[in-house]
Coordinates of C-alpha atoms (C1' of nucleotides) in Angstrom, one line a residue:
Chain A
X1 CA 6.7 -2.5 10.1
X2 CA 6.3 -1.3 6.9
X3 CA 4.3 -2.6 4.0
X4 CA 7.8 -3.1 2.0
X5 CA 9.0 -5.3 4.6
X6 CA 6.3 -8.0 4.0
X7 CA 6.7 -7.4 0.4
X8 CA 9.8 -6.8 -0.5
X9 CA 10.3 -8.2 -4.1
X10 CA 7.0 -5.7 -5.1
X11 CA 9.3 -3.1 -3.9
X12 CA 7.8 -0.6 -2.0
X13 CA 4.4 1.4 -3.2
X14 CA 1.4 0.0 -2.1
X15 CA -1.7 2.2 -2.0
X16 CA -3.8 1.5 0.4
X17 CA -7.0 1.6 -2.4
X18 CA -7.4 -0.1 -5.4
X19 CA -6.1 1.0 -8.5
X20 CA -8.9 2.9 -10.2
X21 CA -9.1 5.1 -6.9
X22 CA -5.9 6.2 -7.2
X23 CA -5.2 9.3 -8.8
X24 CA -2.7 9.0 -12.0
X25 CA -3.9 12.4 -11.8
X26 CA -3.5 15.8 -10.7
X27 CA -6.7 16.6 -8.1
X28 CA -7.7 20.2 -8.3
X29 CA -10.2 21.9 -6.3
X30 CA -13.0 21.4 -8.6
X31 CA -12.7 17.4 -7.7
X32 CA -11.5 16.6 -11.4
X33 CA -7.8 16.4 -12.6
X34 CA -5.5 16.2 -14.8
X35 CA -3.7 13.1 -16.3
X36 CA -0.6 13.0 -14.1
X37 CA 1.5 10.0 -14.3
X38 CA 4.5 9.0 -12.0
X39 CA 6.6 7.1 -14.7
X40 CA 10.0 7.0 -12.5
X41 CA 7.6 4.7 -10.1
X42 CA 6.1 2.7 -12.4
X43 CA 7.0 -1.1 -11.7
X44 CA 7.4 -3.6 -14.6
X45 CA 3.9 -5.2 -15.3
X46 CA 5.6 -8.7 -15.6
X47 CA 6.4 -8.4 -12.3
X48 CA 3.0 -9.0 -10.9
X49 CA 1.5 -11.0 -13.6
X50 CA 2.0 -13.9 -11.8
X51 CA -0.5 -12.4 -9.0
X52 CA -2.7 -10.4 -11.0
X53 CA -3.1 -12.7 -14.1
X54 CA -6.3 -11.2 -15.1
X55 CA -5.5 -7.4 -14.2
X56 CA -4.8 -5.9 -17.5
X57 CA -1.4 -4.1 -17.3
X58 CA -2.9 -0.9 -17.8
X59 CA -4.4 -1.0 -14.8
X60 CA -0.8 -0.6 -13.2
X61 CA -0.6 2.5 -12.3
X62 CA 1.2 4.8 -10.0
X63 CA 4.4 2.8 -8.3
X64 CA 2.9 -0.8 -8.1
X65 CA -0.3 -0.3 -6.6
X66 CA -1.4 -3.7 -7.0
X67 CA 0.0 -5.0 -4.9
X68 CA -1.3 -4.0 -2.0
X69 CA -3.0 -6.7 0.3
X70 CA -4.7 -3.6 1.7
X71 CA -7.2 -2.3 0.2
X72 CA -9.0 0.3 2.5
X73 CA -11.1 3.1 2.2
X74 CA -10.3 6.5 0.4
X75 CA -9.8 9.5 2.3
X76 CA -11.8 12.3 2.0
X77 CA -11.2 15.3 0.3
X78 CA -8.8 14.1 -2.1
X79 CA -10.6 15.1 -4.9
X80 CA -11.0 12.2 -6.9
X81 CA -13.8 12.1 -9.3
X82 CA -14.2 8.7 -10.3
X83 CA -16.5 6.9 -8.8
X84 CA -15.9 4.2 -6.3
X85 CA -17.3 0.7 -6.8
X86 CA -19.6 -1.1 -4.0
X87 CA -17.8 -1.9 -1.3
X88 CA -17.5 -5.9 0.1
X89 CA -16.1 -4.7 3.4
X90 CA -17.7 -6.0 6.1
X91 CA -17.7 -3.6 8.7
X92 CA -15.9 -4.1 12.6
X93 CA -18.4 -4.7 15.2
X94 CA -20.1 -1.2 16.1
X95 CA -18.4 -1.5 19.6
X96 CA -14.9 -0.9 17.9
X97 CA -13.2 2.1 19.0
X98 CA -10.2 4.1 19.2
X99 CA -8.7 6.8 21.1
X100 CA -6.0 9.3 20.5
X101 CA -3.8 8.4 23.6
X102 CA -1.3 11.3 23.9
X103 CA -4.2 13.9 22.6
X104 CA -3.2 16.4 25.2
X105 CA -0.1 16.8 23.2
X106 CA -1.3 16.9 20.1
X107 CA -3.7 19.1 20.7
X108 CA -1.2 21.3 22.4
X109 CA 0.9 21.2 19.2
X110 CA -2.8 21.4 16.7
X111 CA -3.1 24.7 18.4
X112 CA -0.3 26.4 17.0
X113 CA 0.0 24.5 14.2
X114 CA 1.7 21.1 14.2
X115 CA 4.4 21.0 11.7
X116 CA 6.3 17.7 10.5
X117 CA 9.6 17.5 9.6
X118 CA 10.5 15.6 6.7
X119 CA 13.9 14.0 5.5
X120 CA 15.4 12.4 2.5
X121 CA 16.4 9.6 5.0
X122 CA 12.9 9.6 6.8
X123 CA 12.0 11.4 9.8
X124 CA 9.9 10.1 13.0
X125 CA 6.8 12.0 13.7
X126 CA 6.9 13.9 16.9
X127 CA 4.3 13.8 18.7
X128 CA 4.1 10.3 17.7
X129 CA 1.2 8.4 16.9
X130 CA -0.4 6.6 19.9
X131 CA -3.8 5.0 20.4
X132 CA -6.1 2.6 21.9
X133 CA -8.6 0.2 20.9
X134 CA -11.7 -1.4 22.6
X135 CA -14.0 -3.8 21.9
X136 CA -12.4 -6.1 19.7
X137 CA -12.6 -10.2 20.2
X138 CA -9.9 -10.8 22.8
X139 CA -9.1 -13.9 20.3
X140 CA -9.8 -12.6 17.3
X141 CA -6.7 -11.6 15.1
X142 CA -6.4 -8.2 14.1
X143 CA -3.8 -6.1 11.9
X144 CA -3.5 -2.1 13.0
X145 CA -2.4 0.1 9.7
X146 CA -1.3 3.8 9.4
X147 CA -1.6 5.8 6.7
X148 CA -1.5 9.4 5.9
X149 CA -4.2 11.6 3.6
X150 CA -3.2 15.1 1.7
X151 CA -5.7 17.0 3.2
X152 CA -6.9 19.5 0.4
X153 CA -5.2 20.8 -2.8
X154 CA -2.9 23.3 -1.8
X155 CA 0.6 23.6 -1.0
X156 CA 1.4 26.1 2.4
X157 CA 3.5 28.8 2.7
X158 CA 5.0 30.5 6.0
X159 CA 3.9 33.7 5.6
X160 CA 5.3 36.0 8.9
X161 CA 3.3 34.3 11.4
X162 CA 1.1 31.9 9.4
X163 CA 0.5 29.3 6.9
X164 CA -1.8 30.5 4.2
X165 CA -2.4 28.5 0.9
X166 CA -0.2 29.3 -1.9
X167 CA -1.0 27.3 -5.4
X168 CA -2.2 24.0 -6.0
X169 CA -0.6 20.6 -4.7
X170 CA 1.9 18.8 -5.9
X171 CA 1.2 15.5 -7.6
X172 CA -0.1 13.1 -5.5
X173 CA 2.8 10.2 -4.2
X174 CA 2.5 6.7 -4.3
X175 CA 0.1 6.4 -1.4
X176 CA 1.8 3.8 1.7
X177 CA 1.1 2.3 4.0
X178 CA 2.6 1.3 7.6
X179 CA 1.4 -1.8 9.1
X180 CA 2.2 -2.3 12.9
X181 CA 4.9 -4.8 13.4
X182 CA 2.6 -6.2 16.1
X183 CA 0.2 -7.2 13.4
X184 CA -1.1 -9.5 13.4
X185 CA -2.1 -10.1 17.0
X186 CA -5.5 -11.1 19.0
X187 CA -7.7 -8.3 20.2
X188 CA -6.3 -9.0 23.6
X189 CA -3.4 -7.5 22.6
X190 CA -4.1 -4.7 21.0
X191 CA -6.8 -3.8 23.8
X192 CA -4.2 -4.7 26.4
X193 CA -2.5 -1.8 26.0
X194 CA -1.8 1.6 24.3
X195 CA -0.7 1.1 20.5
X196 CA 2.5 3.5 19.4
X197 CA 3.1 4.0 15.8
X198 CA 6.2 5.6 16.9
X199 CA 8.3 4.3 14.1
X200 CA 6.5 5.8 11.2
X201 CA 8.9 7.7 9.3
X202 CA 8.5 10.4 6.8
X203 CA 10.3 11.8 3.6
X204 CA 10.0 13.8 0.5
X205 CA 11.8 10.9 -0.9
X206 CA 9.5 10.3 -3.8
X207 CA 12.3 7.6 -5.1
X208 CA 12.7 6.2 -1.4
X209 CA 13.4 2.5 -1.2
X210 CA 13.2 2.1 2.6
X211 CA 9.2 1.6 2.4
X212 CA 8.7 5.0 4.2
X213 CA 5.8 7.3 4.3
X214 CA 6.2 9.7 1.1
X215 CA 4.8 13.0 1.4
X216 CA 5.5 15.9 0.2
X217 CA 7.0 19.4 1.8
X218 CA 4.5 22.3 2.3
X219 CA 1.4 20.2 2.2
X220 CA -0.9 19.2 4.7
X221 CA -1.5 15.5 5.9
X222 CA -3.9 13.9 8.4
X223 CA -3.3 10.5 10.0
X224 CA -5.6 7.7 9.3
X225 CA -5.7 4.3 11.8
X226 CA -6.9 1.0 10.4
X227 CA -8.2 -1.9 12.4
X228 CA -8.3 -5.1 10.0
X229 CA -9.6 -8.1 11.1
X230 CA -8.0 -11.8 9.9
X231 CA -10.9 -13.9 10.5
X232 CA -8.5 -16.8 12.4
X233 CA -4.8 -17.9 12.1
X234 CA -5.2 -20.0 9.1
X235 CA -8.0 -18.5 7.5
X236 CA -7.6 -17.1 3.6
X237 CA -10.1 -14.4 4.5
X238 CA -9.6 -11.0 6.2
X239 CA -13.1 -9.4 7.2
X240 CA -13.5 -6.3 8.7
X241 CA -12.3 -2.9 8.9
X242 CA -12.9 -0.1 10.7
X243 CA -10.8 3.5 9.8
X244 CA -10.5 6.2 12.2
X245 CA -8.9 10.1 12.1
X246 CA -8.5 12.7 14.8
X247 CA -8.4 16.1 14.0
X248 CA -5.4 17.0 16.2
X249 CA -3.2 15.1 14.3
X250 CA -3.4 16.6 11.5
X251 CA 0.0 18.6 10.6
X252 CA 1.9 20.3 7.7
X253 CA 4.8 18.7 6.4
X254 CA 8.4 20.8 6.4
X255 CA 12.0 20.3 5.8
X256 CA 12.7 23.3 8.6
X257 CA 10.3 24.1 11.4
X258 CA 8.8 27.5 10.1
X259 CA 6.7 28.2 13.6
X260 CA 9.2 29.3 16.1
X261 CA 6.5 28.0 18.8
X262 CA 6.4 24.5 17.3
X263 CA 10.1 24.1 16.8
X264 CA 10.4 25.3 20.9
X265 CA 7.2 23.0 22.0
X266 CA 9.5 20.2 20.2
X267 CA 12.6 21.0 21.8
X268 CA 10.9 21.2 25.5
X269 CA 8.8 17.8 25.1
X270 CA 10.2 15.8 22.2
X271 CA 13.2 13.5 24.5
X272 CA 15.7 13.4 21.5
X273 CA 15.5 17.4 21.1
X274 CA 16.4 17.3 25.2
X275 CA 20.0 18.9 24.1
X276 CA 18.2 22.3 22.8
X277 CA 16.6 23.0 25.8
X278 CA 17.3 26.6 27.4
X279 CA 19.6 24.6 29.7
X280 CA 21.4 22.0 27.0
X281 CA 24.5 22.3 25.1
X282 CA 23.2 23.8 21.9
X283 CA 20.3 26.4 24.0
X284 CA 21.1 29.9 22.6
X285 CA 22.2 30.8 26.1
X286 CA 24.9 28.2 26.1
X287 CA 26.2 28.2 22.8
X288 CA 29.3 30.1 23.0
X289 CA 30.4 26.8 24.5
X290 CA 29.2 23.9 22.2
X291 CA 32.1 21.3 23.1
X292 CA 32.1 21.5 26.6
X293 CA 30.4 18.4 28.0
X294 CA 27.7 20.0 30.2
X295 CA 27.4 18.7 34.0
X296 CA 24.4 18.6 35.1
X297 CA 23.4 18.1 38.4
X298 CA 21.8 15.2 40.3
X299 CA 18.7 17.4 41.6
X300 CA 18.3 19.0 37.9
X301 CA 18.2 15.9 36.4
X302 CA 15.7 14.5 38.7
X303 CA 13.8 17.6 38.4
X304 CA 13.7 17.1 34.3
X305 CA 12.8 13.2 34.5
X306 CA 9.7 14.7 36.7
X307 CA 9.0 17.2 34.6
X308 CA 9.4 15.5 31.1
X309 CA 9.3 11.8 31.5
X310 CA 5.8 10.4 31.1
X311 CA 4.7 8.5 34.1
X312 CA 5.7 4.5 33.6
X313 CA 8.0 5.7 30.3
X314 CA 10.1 2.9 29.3
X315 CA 13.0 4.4 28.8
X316 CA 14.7 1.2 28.5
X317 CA 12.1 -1.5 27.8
X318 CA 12.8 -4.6 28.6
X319 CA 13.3 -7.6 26.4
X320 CA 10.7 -9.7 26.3
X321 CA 8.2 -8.6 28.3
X322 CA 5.5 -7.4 25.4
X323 CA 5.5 -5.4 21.8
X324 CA 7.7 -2.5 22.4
X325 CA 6.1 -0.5 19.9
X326 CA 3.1 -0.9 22.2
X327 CA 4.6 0.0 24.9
X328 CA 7.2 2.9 24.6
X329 CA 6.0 6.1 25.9
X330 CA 7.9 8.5 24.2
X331 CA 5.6 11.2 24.6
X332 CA 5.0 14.0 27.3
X333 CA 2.5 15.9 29.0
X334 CA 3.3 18.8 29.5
X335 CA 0.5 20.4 28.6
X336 CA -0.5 22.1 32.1
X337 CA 2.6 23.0 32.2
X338 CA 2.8 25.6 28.9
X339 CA -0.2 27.1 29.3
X340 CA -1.3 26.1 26.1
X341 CA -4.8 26.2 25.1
X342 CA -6.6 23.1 24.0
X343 CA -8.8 23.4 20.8
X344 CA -11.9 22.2 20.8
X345 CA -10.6 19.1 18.8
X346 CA -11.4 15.1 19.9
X347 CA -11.4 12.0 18.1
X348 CA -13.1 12.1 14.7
X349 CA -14.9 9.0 13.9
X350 CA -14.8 8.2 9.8
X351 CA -18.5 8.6 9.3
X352 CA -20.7 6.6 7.1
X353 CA -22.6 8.9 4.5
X354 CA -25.8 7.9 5.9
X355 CA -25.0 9.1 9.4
X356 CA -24.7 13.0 9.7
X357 CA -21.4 14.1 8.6
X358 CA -19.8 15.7 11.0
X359 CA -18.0 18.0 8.3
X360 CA -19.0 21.1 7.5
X361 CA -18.9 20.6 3.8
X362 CA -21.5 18.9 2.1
X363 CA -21.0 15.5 1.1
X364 CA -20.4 14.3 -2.4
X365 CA -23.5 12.2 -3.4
X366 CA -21.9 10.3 -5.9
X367 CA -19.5 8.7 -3.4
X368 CA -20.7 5.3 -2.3
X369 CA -21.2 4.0 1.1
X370 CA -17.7 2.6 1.5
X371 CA -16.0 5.9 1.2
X372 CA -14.8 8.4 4.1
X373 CA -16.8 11.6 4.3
X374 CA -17.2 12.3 7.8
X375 CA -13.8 13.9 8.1
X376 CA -13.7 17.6 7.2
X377 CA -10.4 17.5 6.1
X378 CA -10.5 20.7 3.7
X379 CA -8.4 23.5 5.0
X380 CA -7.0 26.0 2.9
X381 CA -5.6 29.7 3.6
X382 CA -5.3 29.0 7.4
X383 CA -3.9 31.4 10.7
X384 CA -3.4 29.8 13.9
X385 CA -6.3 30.9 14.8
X386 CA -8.3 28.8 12.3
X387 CA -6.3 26.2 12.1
X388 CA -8.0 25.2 15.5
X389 CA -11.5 25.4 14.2
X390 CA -11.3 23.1 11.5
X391 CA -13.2 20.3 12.9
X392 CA -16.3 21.0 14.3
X393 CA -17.5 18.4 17.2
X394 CA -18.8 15.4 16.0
X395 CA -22.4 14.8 16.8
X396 CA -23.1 12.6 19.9
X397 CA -23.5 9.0 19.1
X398 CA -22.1 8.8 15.1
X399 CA -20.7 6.3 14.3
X400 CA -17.4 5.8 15.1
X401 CA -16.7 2.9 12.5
X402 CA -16.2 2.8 8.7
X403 CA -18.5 0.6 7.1
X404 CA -19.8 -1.2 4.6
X405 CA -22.2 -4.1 3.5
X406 CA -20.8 -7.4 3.0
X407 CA -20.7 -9.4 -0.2
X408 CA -20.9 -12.8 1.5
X409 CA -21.4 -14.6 -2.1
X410 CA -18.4 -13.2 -3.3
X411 CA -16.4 -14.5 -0.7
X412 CA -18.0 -17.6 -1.2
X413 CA -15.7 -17.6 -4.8
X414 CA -12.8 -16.9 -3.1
X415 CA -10.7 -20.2 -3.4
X416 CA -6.7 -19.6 -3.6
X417 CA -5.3 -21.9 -5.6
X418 CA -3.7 -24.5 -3.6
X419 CA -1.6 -25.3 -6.2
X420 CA -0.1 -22.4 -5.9
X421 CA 1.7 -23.0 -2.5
X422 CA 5.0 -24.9 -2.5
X423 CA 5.2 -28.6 -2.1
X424 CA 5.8 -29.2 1.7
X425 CA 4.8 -26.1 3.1
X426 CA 2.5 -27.5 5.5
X427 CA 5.7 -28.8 7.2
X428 CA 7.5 -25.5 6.8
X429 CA 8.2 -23.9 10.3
X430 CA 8.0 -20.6 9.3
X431 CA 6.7 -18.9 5.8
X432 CA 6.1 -20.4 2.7
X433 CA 6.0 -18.4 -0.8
X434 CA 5.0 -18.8 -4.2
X435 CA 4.0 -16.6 -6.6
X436 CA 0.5 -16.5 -5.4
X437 CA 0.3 -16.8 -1.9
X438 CA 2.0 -15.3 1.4
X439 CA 1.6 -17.6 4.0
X440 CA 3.0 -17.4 7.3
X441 CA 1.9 -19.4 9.6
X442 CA 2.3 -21.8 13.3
X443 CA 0.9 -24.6 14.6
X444 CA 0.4 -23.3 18.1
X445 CA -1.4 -20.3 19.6
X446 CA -1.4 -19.4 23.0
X447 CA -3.9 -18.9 25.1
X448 CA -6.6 -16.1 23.8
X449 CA -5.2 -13.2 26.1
X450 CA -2.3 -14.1 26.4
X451 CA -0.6 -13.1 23.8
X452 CA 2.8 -12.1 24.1
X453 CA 5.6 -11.7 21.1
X454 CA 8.9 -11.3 23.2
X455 CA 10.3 -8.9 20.8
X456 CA 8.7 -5.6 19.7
X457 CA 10.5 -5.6 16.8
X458 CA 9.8 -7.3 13.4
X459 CA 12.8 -7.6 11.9
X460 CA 13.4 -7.1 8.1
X461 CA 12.3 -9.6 6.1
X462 CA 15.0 -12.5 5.7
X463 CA 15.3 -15.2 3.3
X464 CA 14.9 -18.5 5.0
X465 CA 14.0 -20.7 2.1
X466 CA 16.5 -22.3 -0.2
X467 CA 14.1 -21.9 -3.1
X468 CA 15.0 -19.2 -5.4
X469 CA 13.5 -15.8 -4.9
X470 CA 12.3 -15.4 -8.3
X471 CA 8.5 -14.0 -7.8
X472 CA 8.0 -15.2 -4.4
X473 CA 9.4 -15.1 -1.2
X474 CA 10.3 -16.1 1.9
X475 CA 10.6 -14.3 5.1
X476 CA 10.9 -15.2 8.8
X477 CA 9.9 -13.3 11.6
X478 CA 11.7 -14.1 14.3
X479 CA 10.7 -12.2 17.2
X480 CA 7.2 -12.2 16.1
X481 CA 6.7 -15.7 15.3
X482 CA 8.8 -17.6 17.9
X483 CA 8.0 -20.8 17.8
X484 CA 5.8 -20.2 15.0
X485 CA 2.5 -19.2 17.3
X486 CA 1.5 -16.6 15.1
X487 CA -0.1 -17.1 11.7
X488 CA -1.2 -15.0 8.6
X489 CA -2.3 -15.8 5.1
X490 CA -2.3 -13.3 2.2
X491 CA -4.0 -15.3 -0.9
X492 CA -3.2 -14.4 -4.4
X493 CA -6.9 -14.6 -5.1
X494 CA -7.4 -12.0 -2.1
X495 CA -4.6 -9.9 -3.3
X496 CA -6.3 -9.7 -6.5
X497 CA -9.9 -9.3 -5.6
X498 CA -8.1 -6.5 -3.2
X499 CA -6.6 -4.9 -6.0
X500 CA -9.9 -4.5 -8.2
X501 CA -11.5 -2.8 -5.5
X502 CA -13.7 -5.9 -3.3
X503 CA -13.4 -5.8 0.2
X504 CA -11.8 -7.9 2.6
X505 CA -13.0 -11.3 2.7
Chain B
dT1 C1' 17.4 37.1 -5.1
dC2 C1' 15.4 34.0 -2.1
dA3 C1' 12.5 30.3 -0.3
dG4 C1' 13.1 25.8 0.3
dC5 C1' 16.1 21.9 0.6
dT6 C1' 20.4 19.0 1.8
dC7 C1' 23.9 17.8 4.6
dG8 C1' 27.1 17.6 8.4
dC9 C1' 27.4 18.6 13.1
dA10 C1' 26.9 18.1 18.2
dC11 C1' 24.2 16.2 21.6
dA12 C1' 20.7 13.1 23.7
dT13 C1' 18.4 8.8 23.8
dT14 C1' 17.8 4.1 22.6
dT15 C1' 19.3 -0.4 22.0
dG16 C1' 21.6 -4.6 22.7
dA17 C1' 25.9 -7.0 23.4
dA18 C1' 29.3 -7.9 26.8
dT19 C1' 30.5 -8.5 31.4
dA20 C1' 30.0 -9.1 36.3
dG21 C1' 27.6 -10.6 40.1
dT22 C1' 24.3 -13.7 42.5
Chain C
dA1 C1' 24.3 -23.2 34.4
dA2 C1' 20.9 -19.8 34.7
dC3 C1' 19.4 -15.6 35.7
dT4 C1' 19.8 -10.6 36.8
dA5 C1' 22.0 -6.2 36.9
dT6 C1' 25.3 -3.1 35.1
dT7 C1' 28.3 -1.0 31.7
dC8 C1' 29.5 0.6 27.4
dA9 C1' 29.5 1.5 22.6
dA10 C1' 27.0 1.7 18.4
dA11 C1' 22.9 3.2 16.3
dT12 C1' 19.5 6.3 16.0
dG13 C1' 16.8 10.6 16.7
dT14 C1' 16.9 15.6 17.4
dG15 C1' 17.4 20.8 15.8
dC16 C1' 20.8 24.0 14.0
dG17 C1' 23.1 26.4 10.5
dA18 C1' 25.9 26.8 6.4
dG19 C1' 25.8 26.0 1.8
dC20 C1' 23.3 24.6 -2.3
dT21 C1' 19.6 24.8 -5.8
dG22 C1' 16.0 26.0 -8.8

DNA sequence: TCAGCTCGCACATTTGAATAGT
DNA sequence: AACTATTCAAATGTGCGAGCTG
C-alpha cells in the first residue's frame, strides 16, 4: 500500500522527514547545496491549511511534504547541511530486529552489481524486498514502511564492464514512502511470518500519480525498513520506531540492464523472466521461432519447479488464509547453484551516533542523535569488485535499532481536536474524515495472535461516506478491516507535530 | 553521434471469477 | 446450501529490441 492510497486528496508526495530536512536543494559532495526547487510538484498551500494551520506556507516545500503522517529519520549520506532538530521518537524496544529473508539472493545479485529497472509505469523490484521481525509485542500494533535513500551524489555510468561515477546527481525527488498494506497489524503478525514488500514499484516518473517510488535513472538507492509502533487501536499516539538497512540491497537504478550478468541472474531466478531462459521462447537459441507455442515436457517442468520454485512458494495463495504480501515467496535460491560468490555483506543495523558506526566514514558531529549514521552508504567510482566491499561488518553487539529520547511532555500537549471529527463517527462502521483527522477504526479485535486479515490486499481507497470530499476523506478497507477489527488514527495535531520535525507520539 | 529512454511485443505468472463436483 | 476443486481469461510482470530524443 502506498502512502497515496491513505491519502489520496494530498496527492501523492509524502517525505518521509519533515520539511526543513528535506532538500529544496541540490546536495553536492561537500554536504551543502544549491537552492533547487521542484515547482511542477509543488501542491497548493490552501490545500493543507486546514491540517497545518500554523505551518507557514513557506514551509511547503518539495511536492507536499507535509503531509506526511510519517515522519522518520533521514538517511545518511544525503548530504544535507541543515541541522536536524531533537528528536521526540521514542525508540522500539532494544530487542527489535530484522532480517533480510531472501539475502542469499541479494547478495548473489550485490556481488555483481544489482541493477533496478525503472519504468514510466512503475517497475517491481527483483529481488524483492523480504524480511522478518522479532521481538515486537505480539499485541501491540505495528505499521512496516519502505523507503528508498540516494546513496551519494553521483550519477553512474556503464562503462565496458563497470559502473564508475560520472557527474553529480540529479535533483533530489519528492522522497515516498510505501507502507505495508498489512499495516497496521499486532506484532504477532508481523513476527508470524516473513514480511514481502514485493509490490513496491519504481519509476523515473518524477510527475507519477500512482503513489510509486520515484527515483531517478543512473543513481544509486538503498532500501530502508521502518517498524512504527501505534501505541493501541484507538490510541491518537504512534510511539516508536526502529529503521533498518542491509547492505545487499543496495542497487543502481536503470531503464535497460547494463550488466549482462545481472540481466542473465534475472532471467534464471526472477519467475516472470521464466520465458528468457536458455530453454524459453525468446532464449537466443530459440528465437528464430518466437510464435511457436513451446511444449515442454512433464519431467522438464518438474525439473524447473525443483530447481526454481522456493520451497513452500505460493504460487497461487489462497484466499483467505493470511496477508499475501506476507506470504508470497517470489523469490529463489539459487545461489548454490550459480556459483556465485557471497560478499561479505549482512544486515546493517541504523546505528545510533553514540554507538561505533559501523561506516567507514567519519561521522558528522553536528548531526543529532535522531539521525542515521551507521550506514556507510557513500560509494562513488565503483568496479564489481568494490562494489562488494562497501560495507564493512558491523561491530558485534551495535545496536540494531534507531533511536531516540522521548519527549514525554510534549506528548502530553498533544490533544486532537475532537471537534474536528464528524458528528456520528463513533457509530461509523468503517472511516471517518474531516479535515483534521484520519480515523479508521473497529470495535472488535481478535484475539492477540491471532490476527488474521483474509485478504492480502488493501484495496485502493474508496469513498464510503456521503459527505462531500472536500478536504477530507473517506476510505474503506475492505479486506483489511472486515468487520471493522482493525483500527488506526492519524490526528491532525500528530500530523502536524510530524511535519515540524517531533517524533511519534 | 550516441547514450539513455520509451514503447510495443511475446511470453510467463498471478489473480479471481465462473463453473463443476461433492 | 455450503464448501472445495478446477478451469479459464484478464491482468500483470518480465526482458527484448526498434525507434525516439536530447
Amino acid at each position: 500500500m502506498y502512502h497515496s492510497e491513505l491519502f489520496q486528496q494530498y496527492g501523492t508526495s509524502y517525505t518521509m522527514r519533515p520539511p526543513h530536512a528535506l532538500a529544496p536543494t541540490y546536495p553536492s559532495a561537500g554536504g551543502h547545496h544549491d537552492s533547487y526547487r521542484y515547482s511542477e510538484l509543488d501542491v497548493p498551500s490552501q490545500r493543507f491549511d486546514g491540517l497545518f494551520p500554523a505551518l507557514e506556507p513557506s514551509q511547503r516545500i518539495l511536492g507536499a511534504p507535509p503531509l506526511t503522517p510519517l515522519s522518520l529519520p533521514p538517511g545518511p549520506a544525503l548530504g544535507f547541511g541543515q541541522v536536524q532538530p531533537p528528536c521526540e521518537t521514542p525508540q522500539l524496544p532494544g530487542n527489535v530486529k530484522m532480517k533480510l529473508e531472501n539475502k542469499e539472493l541479494w547478495k548473489q545479485f550485490h556481488s555483481i552489481g544489482t541493477e533496478m529497472i525503472i519504468t514510466k509505469s512503475g517497475r517491481r523490484m527483483f529481488p524483492q524486498c523480504k524480511v522478518s521481525v522479532s521481538g515486537l509485542e505480539a499485541d501491540g500494533k505495528y505499521l512496516l514502511l519502505a523507503d528508498l535513500l540516494p546513496v551519494d551524489n553521483s550519477r553512474y555510468k556503464w562503462q565496458e564492464d563497470h559502473w564508475e561515477a560520472s557527474g553529480r546527481a540529479e535533483p533530489r525527488l519528492p522522497e515516498r514512502v510505501y507502507i505495508h498494506p498489512d499495516s497496521p497489524a499486532p506484532g504477532s503478525h508481523w513476527m508470524k511470518q516473513p514480511i514481502s514488500f514485493h509490490k513496491i514499484k519504481l519509476t523515473n516518473n518524477t510527475l507519477d500519480q500512482m503513489g510509486h517510488i520515484i527515483l531517478h535513472s543512473m543513481h544509486k538507492y538503498q532500501p530502508r525498513f521502518h517498524i512504527v509502533r501505534a501505541q493501541d487501536v484507538f490510541s491518537r499516539r504512534w510511539g516508536g520506531c526502529s529503521s533498518f538497512t542491509f547492505p545487499e540491497t543496495l542497487f543502481l537504478t536503470v531503464t535497460a540492464y547494463q550488466n549482462e550478468k545481472i540481466t542473465q541472474l534475472k532471467i534464471q531466478t526472477n519467475p516472470f523472466a521464466k520465458g528468457f531462459r536458455e530453454d524459453g521462447m525468446k532464449s537466443k537459441r530459440d528465437r528464430s521461432i518466437r510464435g511457436k507455442r513451446k511444449v515442454i515436457s512433464v519431467e522438464q517442468e518438474q525439473e524447473e519447479e525443483e530447481q526454481f520454485q522456493p520451497e513452500g512458494e505460493c504460487k497461487r495463495p489462497p484466499l483467505y488464509s493470511g496477508p499475501c504480501d506476507s506470504t508470497l515467496s517470489e523469490e529463489l535460491d539459487i545461489g548454490r547453484s550459480l556459483g556465485i560468490p557471497s560478499p561479505n555483506c549482512s544486515f546493517h543495523p541504523i546505528t545510533p551516533p553514540t554507538q561505533t558506526p559501523p561506516s567507514t566514514e567519519t561521522p558528522n558531529p553536528s548531526l543529532p542523535a535522531n539521525q542515521e549514521q551507521g550506514a556507510p552508504l557513500q560509494m562513488s567510482s565503483q568496479t564489481p569488485g568494490t562494489f562488494l566491499q562497501t560495507y564493512p561488518e558491523p561491530p558485534r553487539g551495535a545496536s540494531s535499532l534507531y533511536s531516540c529520547p522521548t519527549d514525554a511532555a510534549q506528548n502530553q500537549t498533544l490533544r486532537p481536536s475532537a471537534q474536528r471529527l464528524p458528528s456520528g463517527y463513533q457509530e461509523s462502521p468503517h472511516i471517518s474524515h474531516s479535515q483534521g483527522e484520519l480515523k479508521i477504526y473497529g470495535t472488535e479485535m481478535g484475539p492477540p495472535g491471532n490476527f488474521n486479515p483474509p485478504s492480502c490486499a488493501v484495496t485502493p481507497s474508496v469513498r464510503l461516506s456521503d459527505e462531500p470530499m472536500g478536504r477530507g476523506f473517506s476510505m474503506n478497507f475492505p479486506h483489511f478491516l472486515p468487520n471493522n477489527k482493525i483500527g488506526l488514527q492519524i490526528s491532525g495535531a500528530q500530523l502536524q507535530r510530524m511535519y515540524n520535525g517531533g517524533g511519534w507520539m
